[in-house]
Coordinates of C-alpha atoms and ligand atoms in Angstrom, one line a residue:
M890 CA 15.5 33.2 -22.1
H891 CA 18.9 33.6 -20.5
L892 CA 18.9 30.2 -18.6
A893 CA 22.2 31.0 -17.0
R894 CA 20.5 33.3 -14.4
F895 CA 19.0 30.2 -12.8
P896 CA 21.1 28.3 -10.2
R897 CA 22.4 25.1 -11.7
I898 CA 24.9 22.4 -10.8
A899 CA 26.7 20.1 -13.2
L900 CA 25.5 16.5 -12.9
G901 CA 25.6 15.1 -16.4
H902 CA 27.6 14.9 -19.7
F903 CA 26.3 17.5 -22.0
P904 CA 25.6 18.1 -24.9
T905 CA 24.2 14.6 -25.4
P906 CA 24.8 13.2 -28.9
L907 CA 22.3 13.7 -31.7
E908 CA 22.8 10.7 -34.1
P909 CA 21.0 9.3 -37.2
L910 CA 19.1 6.0 -36.7
E911 CA 20.2 4.8 -40.1
N912 CA 19.2 1.2 -39.9
I913 CA 15.7 1.7 -38.4
S914 CA 15.0 4.6 -40.8
R915 CA 15.9 2.3 -43.8
L916 CA 13.9 -0.6 -42.4
L917 CA 10.8 1.6 -42.1
G918 CA 11.4 3.3 -45.4
G919 CA 11.7 6.9 -44.1
P920 CA 11.4 9.5 -42.6
Q921 CA 14.9 10.0 -41.4
I922 CA 14.9 9.3 -37.7
W923 CA 17.5 11.0 -35.4
I924 CA 18.0 10.0 -31.8
K925 CA 18.9 12.5 -29.1
R926 CA 20.9 10.4 -26.6
D927 CA 19.5 11.6 -23.3
D928 CA 20.0 8.1 -22.1
A929 CA 23.7 9.0 -22.2
T930 CA 23.6 11.8 -19.6
G931 CA 26.1 9.8 -17.5
L932 CA 24.5 10.0 -14.1
A933 CA 24.5 6.4 -12.8
T934 CA 23.4 5.0 -16.1
G935 CA 21.8 8.3 -17.2
G936 CA 18.4 9.4 -18.3
N937 CA 16.2 12.4 -18.7
K938 CA 15.9 13.2 -15.0
T939 CA 19.5 14.3 -14.9
R940 CA 18.8 17.6 -16.7
K941 CA 16.0 18.4 -14.3
L942 CA 18.1 17.6 -11.3
E943 CA 20.8 20.1 -12.3
F944 CA 18.3 22.8 -11.5
L945 CA 16.4 21.2 -8.7
L946 CA 19.4 20.2 -6.6
A947 CA 20.9 23.7 -7.1
Q948 CA 17.7 25.0 -5.5
A949 CA 18.1 22.4 -2.7
L950 CA 21.6 23.6 -2.0
A951 CA 20.6 27.2 -2.1
Q952 CA 18.0 26.4 0.6
Q953 CA 20.6 24.5 2.6
A954 CA 18.8 21.3 2.5
D955 CA 20.4 18.4 4.3
V956 CA 18.1 15.6 3.0
I957 CA 16.4 15.1 -0.3
I958 CA 13.0 13.4 -0.4
T959 CA 11.4 12.1 -3.6
Q960 CA 9.0 9.4 -4.8
G961 CA 8.3 7.2 -7.8
A962 CA 7.1 3.8 -8.9
T963 CA 9.1 0.7 -7.8
Q964 CA 11.3 0.8 -10.9
S965 CA 11.5 4.6 -11.0
N966 CA 14.4 6.0 -13.1
H967 CA 13.8 9.3 -11.5
V968 CA 14.4 8.0 -8.0
R969 CA 17.6 6.3 -9.1
Q970 CA 19.0 9.5 -10.7
T971 CA 17.9 11.6 -7.7
I972 CA 19.7 9.3 -5.3
A973 CA 22.9 9.4 -7.5
A974 CA 22.8 13.2 -7.6
A975 CA 22.3 13.5 -3.9
A976 CA 25.3 11.1 -3.4
K977 CA 27.5 13.3 -5.5
L978 CA 26.6 16.3 -3.4
G979 CA 27.0 14.5 -0.1
I980 CA 23.3 14.9 0.8
R981 CA 21.2 12.0 2.1
A982 CA 18.3 10.8 -0.1
K983 CA 15.2 9.3 1.4
V984 CA 12.7 7.9 -1.1
L985 CA 9.1 6.6 -1.1
L986 CA 8.2 4.0 -3.6
E987 CA 4.7 3.2 -4.9
Q988 CA 3.7 -0.3 -5.9
R989 CA 2.1 1.2 -9.0
V990 CA 2.7 -2.0 -11.0
T991 CA 1.6 -5.4 -9.6
G992 CA 1.9 -8.9 -10.9
F993 CA 5.7 -9.0 -11.5
G994 CA 8.0 -11.1 -9.4
D995 CA 11.2 -10.8 -7.5
D996 CA 13.3 -9.1 -10.2
Y997 CA 10.8 -6.3 -10.5
Q998 CA 10.8 -5.8 -6.7
H999 CA 14.5 -6.0 -6.1
S1000 CA 16.7 -5.8 -9.3
G1001 CA 17.1 -3.1 -11.9
N1002 CA 16.6 0.4 -10.5
V1003 CA 15.8 -0.8 -7.0
L1004 CA 19.2 -2.6 -6.8
L1005 CA 20.9 0.6 -8.0
D1006 CA 18.9 2.8 -5.5
K1007 CA 20.5 0.8 -2.6
L1008 CA 23.9 0.6 -4.2
L1009 CA 23.9 4.4 -4.5
G1010 CA 23.1 4.8 -0.9
G1011 CA 19.5 5.7 -1.1
E1012 CA 17.2 5.0 1.8
I1013 CA 13.8 3.4 0.8
V1014 CA 11.7 4.6 3.7
A1015 CA 8.4 3.2 2.5
H1016 CA 7.0 1.0 -0.3
L1017 CA 3.3 2.2 -0.4
P1018 CA 0.3 0.6 -2.2
A1019 CA -0.8 1.7 -5.6
G1020 CA -2.9 4.8 -5.6
T1021 CA -1.4 6.3 -2.5
D1022 CA -1.3 10.1 -2.6
M1023 CA 2.5 10.2 -2.9
Q1024 CA 2.9 14.0 -2.7
Q1025 CA 1.0 14.0 0.6
A1026 CA 3.0 11.1 1.9
M1027 CA 6.2 13.0 1.1
E1028 CA 4.9 16.1 2.8
N1029 CA 4.0 14.1 6.0
Y1030 CA 7.4 12.5 6.0
A1031 CA 9.1 15.9 5.5
A1032 CA 7.2 17.2 8.5
T1033 CA 8.5 14.4 10.7
L1034 CA 12.1 15.1 9.5
R1035 CA 11.6 18.8 10.3
E1036 CA 10.5 18.0 13.8
Q1037 CA 13.8 16.1 14.1
G1038 CA 15.7 19.3 13.1
H1039 CA 16.4 18.4 9.5
R1040 CA 16.0 20.6 6.4
P1041 CA 14.3 18.4 3.8
Y1042 CA 13.9 19.4 0.2
I1043 CA 11.0 17.6 -1.6
I1044 CA 11.3 16.8 -5.3
P1045 CA 8.0 16.0 -6.9
G1046 CA 7.5 12.7 -8.8
G1047 CA 9.6 12.8 -12.0
G1048 CA 11.1 16.1 -11.0
S1049 CA 8.3 17.8 -12.8
N1050 CA 7.8 21.3 -11.6
P1051 CA 8.8 24.6 -13.3
V1052 CA 12.4 24.5 -11.9
G1053 CA 12.9 20.9 -13.1
A1054 CA 11.4 21.6 -16.5
L1055 CA 14.1 24.2 -17.0
G1056 CA 16.3 21.1 -17.7
Y1057 CA 14.3 20.5 -20.9
V1058 CA 14.3 24.2 -21.8
A1059 CA 18.1 23.7 -21.8
C1060 CA 17.6 20.6 -24.0
A1061 CA 15.5 22.6 -26.5
E1062 CA 18.4 25.1 -26.7
E1063 CA 20.9 22.3 -27.1
L1064 CA 18.9 20.7 -29.9
L1065 CA 18.5 24.0 -31.7
Y1066 CA 22.3 24.6 -31.5
Q1067 CA 23.0 21.0 -32.8
S1068 CA 20.5 21.5 -35.6
S1069 CA 22.3 24.6 -36.8
Q1070 CA 25.8 22.9 -36.4
L1071 CA 24.6 19.9 -38.4
R1072 CA 22.5 22.0 -40.8
L1073 CA 19.7 19.7 -39.9
R1074 CA 16.1 20.9 -40.3
I1075 CA 14.1 19.3 -37.5
D1076 CA 10.5 18.7 -38.6
H1077 CA 9.3 16.8 -35.5
I1078 CA 10.3 15.9 -32.0
V1079 CA 8.8 12.7 -30.5
H1080 CA 9.4 11.3 -27.0
A1081 CA 7.7 9.4 -24.2
T1082 CA 5.7 11.6 -21.7
G1083 CA 4.8 10.7 -18.1
S1084 CA 5.1 13.2 -15.3
T1085 CA 5.2 16.0 -18.1
G1086 CA 8.4 17.9 -17.2
T1087 CA 10.2 16.8 -20.3
Q1088 CA 7.5 17.9 -22.8
A1089 CA 6.6 21.0 -20.9
G1090 CA 10.3 22.1 -20.8
L1091 CA 10.7 21.4 -24.5
V1092 CA 7.5 23.2 -25.4
A1093 CA 8.4 26.2 -23.2
G1094 CA 11.9 26.4 -24.7
L1095 CA 10.9 26.0 -28.3
T1096 CA 7.9 28.4 -28.1
A1097 CA 9.9 31.0 -26.2
T1098 CA 12.5 31.0 -29.1
H1099 CA 9.7 30.9 -31.8
S1100 CA 11.2 27.7 -33.2
A1101 CA 7.9 26.2 -34.4
I1102 CA 9.1 22.6 -34.2
P1103 CA 6.1 20.4 -33.2
V1104 CA 6.7 18.2 -30.2
L1105 CA 4.6 15.0 -29.9
G1106 CA 4.4 13.3 -26.5
I1107 CA 3.6 9.6 -26.5
S1108 CA 1.8 9.0 -23.3
V1109 CA 2.8 6.1 -21.0
R1110 CA -0.1 6.5 -18.6
A1111 CA -2.7 9.2 -18.8
P1112 CA -5.4 9.6 -21.5
Q1113 CA -4.8 12.3 -24.1
A1114 CA -7.0 15.1 -22.8
R1115 CA -5.6 14.9 -19.3
Q1116 CA -2.0 14.5 -20.3
E1117 CA -2.3 17.5 -22.7
E1118 CA -3.8 19.6 -19.9
N1119 CA -1.1 18.6 -17.5
V1120 CA 1.7 19.3 -20.0
R1121 CA 0.1 22.7 -21.0
N1122 CA -0.2 23.8 -17.3
L1123 CA 3.4 23.0 -16.6
A1124 CA 4.6 24.6 -19.8
I1125 CA 2.7 27.8 -18.9
Q1126 CA 4.3 27.9 -15.4
T1127 CA 7.7 27.2 -16.9
R1128 CA 7.3 30.1 -19.4
E1129 CA 6.3 32.3 -16.5
L1130 CA 9.5 31.4 -14.7
L1131 CA 11.4 32.2 -17.8
G1132 CA 9.6 35.6 -18.0
V1133 CA 7.9 34.9 -21.3
K1134 CA 4.9 37.3 -21.7
E1135 CA 2.9 36.1 -24.7
E1136 CA 0.2 33.4 -24.4
L1137 CA 1.2 29.8 -25.2
P1138 CA -0.3 28.9 -28.6
H1139 CA -3.0 26.3 -28.2
T1140 CA -1.4 24.0 -30.9
A1141 CA 1.9 23.9 -29.0
V1142 CA 0.9 20.9 -26.9
A1143 CA 0.2 17.5 -28.5
V1144 CA -0.1 14.1 -26.9
N1145 CA -1.0 10.7 -28.4
S1146 CA -2.2 8.2 -25.8
D1147 CA -2.9 5.3 -28.2
Y1148 CA 0.1 3.3 -27.1
V1149 CA -0.4 3.1 -23.3
G1150 CA -1.9 -0.4 -23.6
D1151 CA -3.1 -1.9 -20.3
G1152 CA -1.4 0.8 -18.2
Y1153 CA 1.7 2.3 -16.7
G1154 CA 4.6 -0.1 -16.6
L1155 CA 2.9 -2.8 -18.6
P1156 CA 4.7 -3.4 -22.0
T1157 CA 2.5 -3.9 -25.1
P1158 CA 3.5 -6.1 -28.0
G1159 CA 4.5 -2.9 -29.8
T1160 CA 6.7 -1.9 -26.9
L1161 CA 8.5 -5.3 -27.1
E1162 CA 8.8 -5.0 -30.8
A1163 CA 10.4 -1.5 -30.5
L1164 CA 12.7 -2.7 -27.8
T1165 CA 13.9 -5.7 -29.9
L1166 CA 14.2 -3.7 -33.1
L1167 CA 16.4 -1.0 -31.6
A1168 CA 18.5 -3.6 -29.8
R1169 CA 19.1 -5.8 -32.8
H1170 CA 19.4 -3.1 -35.6
E1171 CA 21.0 -0.2 -33.7
G1172 CA 22.6 -1.8 -30.6
I1173 CA 20.6 0.7 -28.5
L1174 CA 18.8 -0.3 -25.3
L1175 CA 15.4 1.2 -24.8
D1176 CA 13.3 0.5 -21.6
P1177 CA 9.9 -1.3 -21.3
V1178 CA 8.1 1.5 -19.4
Y1179 CA 8.9 4.7 -21.3
S1180 CA 11.3 4.9 -24.2
A1181 CA 10.2 1.7 -26.0
K1182 CA 6.5 2.8 -25.6
G1183 CA 7.5 6.1 -27.1
M1184 CA 9.4 4.4 -29.9
A1185 CA 6.4 2.0 -30.5
G1186 CA 4.3 5.0 -31.0
L1187 CA 6.7 6.6 -33.4
I1188 CA 7.1 3.3 -35.4
D1189 CA 3.3 2.9 -35.7
L1190 CA 2.8 6.5 -36.7
I1191 CA 5.4 6.1 -39.4
R1192 CA 3.7 2.9 -40.7
Q1193 CA 0.4 4.9 -40.8
G1194 CA 2.0 7.5 -43.0
H1195 CA 1.9 10.2 -40.4
F1196 CA 5.2 11.7 -41.5
R1197 CA 6.6 12.7 -44.9
K1198 CA 9.4 10.6 -46.3
D1199 CA 11.8 13.5 -46.3
D1200 CA 11.0 14.6 -42.8
N1201 CA 13.7 14.7 -40.1
V1202 CA 12.2 13.3 -36.9
V1203 CA 14.1 13.6 -33.7
F1204 CA 13.3 10.9 -31.1
I1205 CA 14.5 11.8 -27.6
H1206 CA 15.8 8.7 -25.9
T1207 CA 14.9 9.5 -22.3
G1208 CA 16.8 6.5 -20.9
G1209 CA 15.6 3.8 -18.5
A1210 CA 17.6 0.8 -19.6
A1211 CA 18.5 0.1 -16.0
G1212 CA 14.9 -1.0 -15.5
L1213 CA 15.3 -3.8 -18.1
F1214 CA 16.7 -6.1 -15.4
G1215 CA 13.5 -5.7 -13.4
Y1216 CA 11.5 -7.0 -16.4
R1217 CA 13.5 -10.2 -17.0
E1218 CA 10.4 -12.5 -16.9
V1219 CA 8.7 -10.4 -19.6
L1220 CA 11.7 -10.1 -21.8
E1221 CA 13.0 -13.6 -21.9
Ligands
PLP1034 C1 10.6 9.9 -16.4 C2 10.8 9.2 -17.7 C3 10.2 9.7 -18.9 C4 9.0 10.7 -18.9 O1 9.5 12.0 -18.7 P1 8.5 13.0 -17.9 O2 9.3 14.2 -17.8 O3 8.2 12.4 -16.6 O4 7.3 13.2 -18.7 C5 10.5 9.1 -20.1 N1 11.5 8.2 -20.2 C6 12.1 7.7 -19.1 C7 13.1 6.6 -19.3 C8 11.8 8.2 -17.8 O5 12.5 7.8 -16.7

């Protein structure tokens, strides 16, 4: 794969730890759950977007961009990490937020990630209604900036394009290295999937190295068939970028959408249970939009007997705890 031939800048603390979740594994009666601490990437409270941004911002620098544009939901972790990365590089960040989730109060609108966006020096240029074509809105805004003589670089929602997904190809390499260091046979990888770059990068990296470790994405938004198609398309494009010639095996992409509940950003009872269990038995903070939904899926699948007792399951903690403060009214 030779990832080092792609431009990359250092933004995070890597490798992130891979640790046993002893108390939760015991509580659930097996399998052995391991947690890959991508919440601990270090960039302004961390998270999975840091890995993608190492490749994306390197491309922005190569193109001599003087402003970064990106978008996300109000409490987007991606937007917060992008602003932090731009701050470190001394480039301005202008962001478009989407009111994708409605019905929450002041904390949702102003605390959590939104507070950090502003503290980090990001400029929220618009807060658009749910359902807006955000990619188009970014392109229109970029055109305006170009007319003013700027050189904008657009990062798609979640940083999910082939360049961003290279960050999770790197994570697949890192996991394989840790697995041999620890002599840990990894039987399954489970994580929350949204804009698809995380799963697509993992699948591209694991299949390109013929590692045959199944990856299961727990959807936080889209129904199964659509999410699988989106992950597959990005995994194929990412493998192309890597120069992989063979076809992607059909079984390489698996998504479970049973844990979405009422929709994106709306925690289910299972989400809140997972959040509380990890907090009280492991001292680990998940988030109500992504990682706790993913963990709720993992916990339920364990209860249903989906895994063998002696399996080693790696849950990737993709971060997001900064968003907890936006959800005070739900959590209290
Ligand atoms: C963005 C995000 C995800 C989903 O990752 P994708 O690459 O968008 O699928 C999961 N967890 C957290 C905390 C996130 O911010």
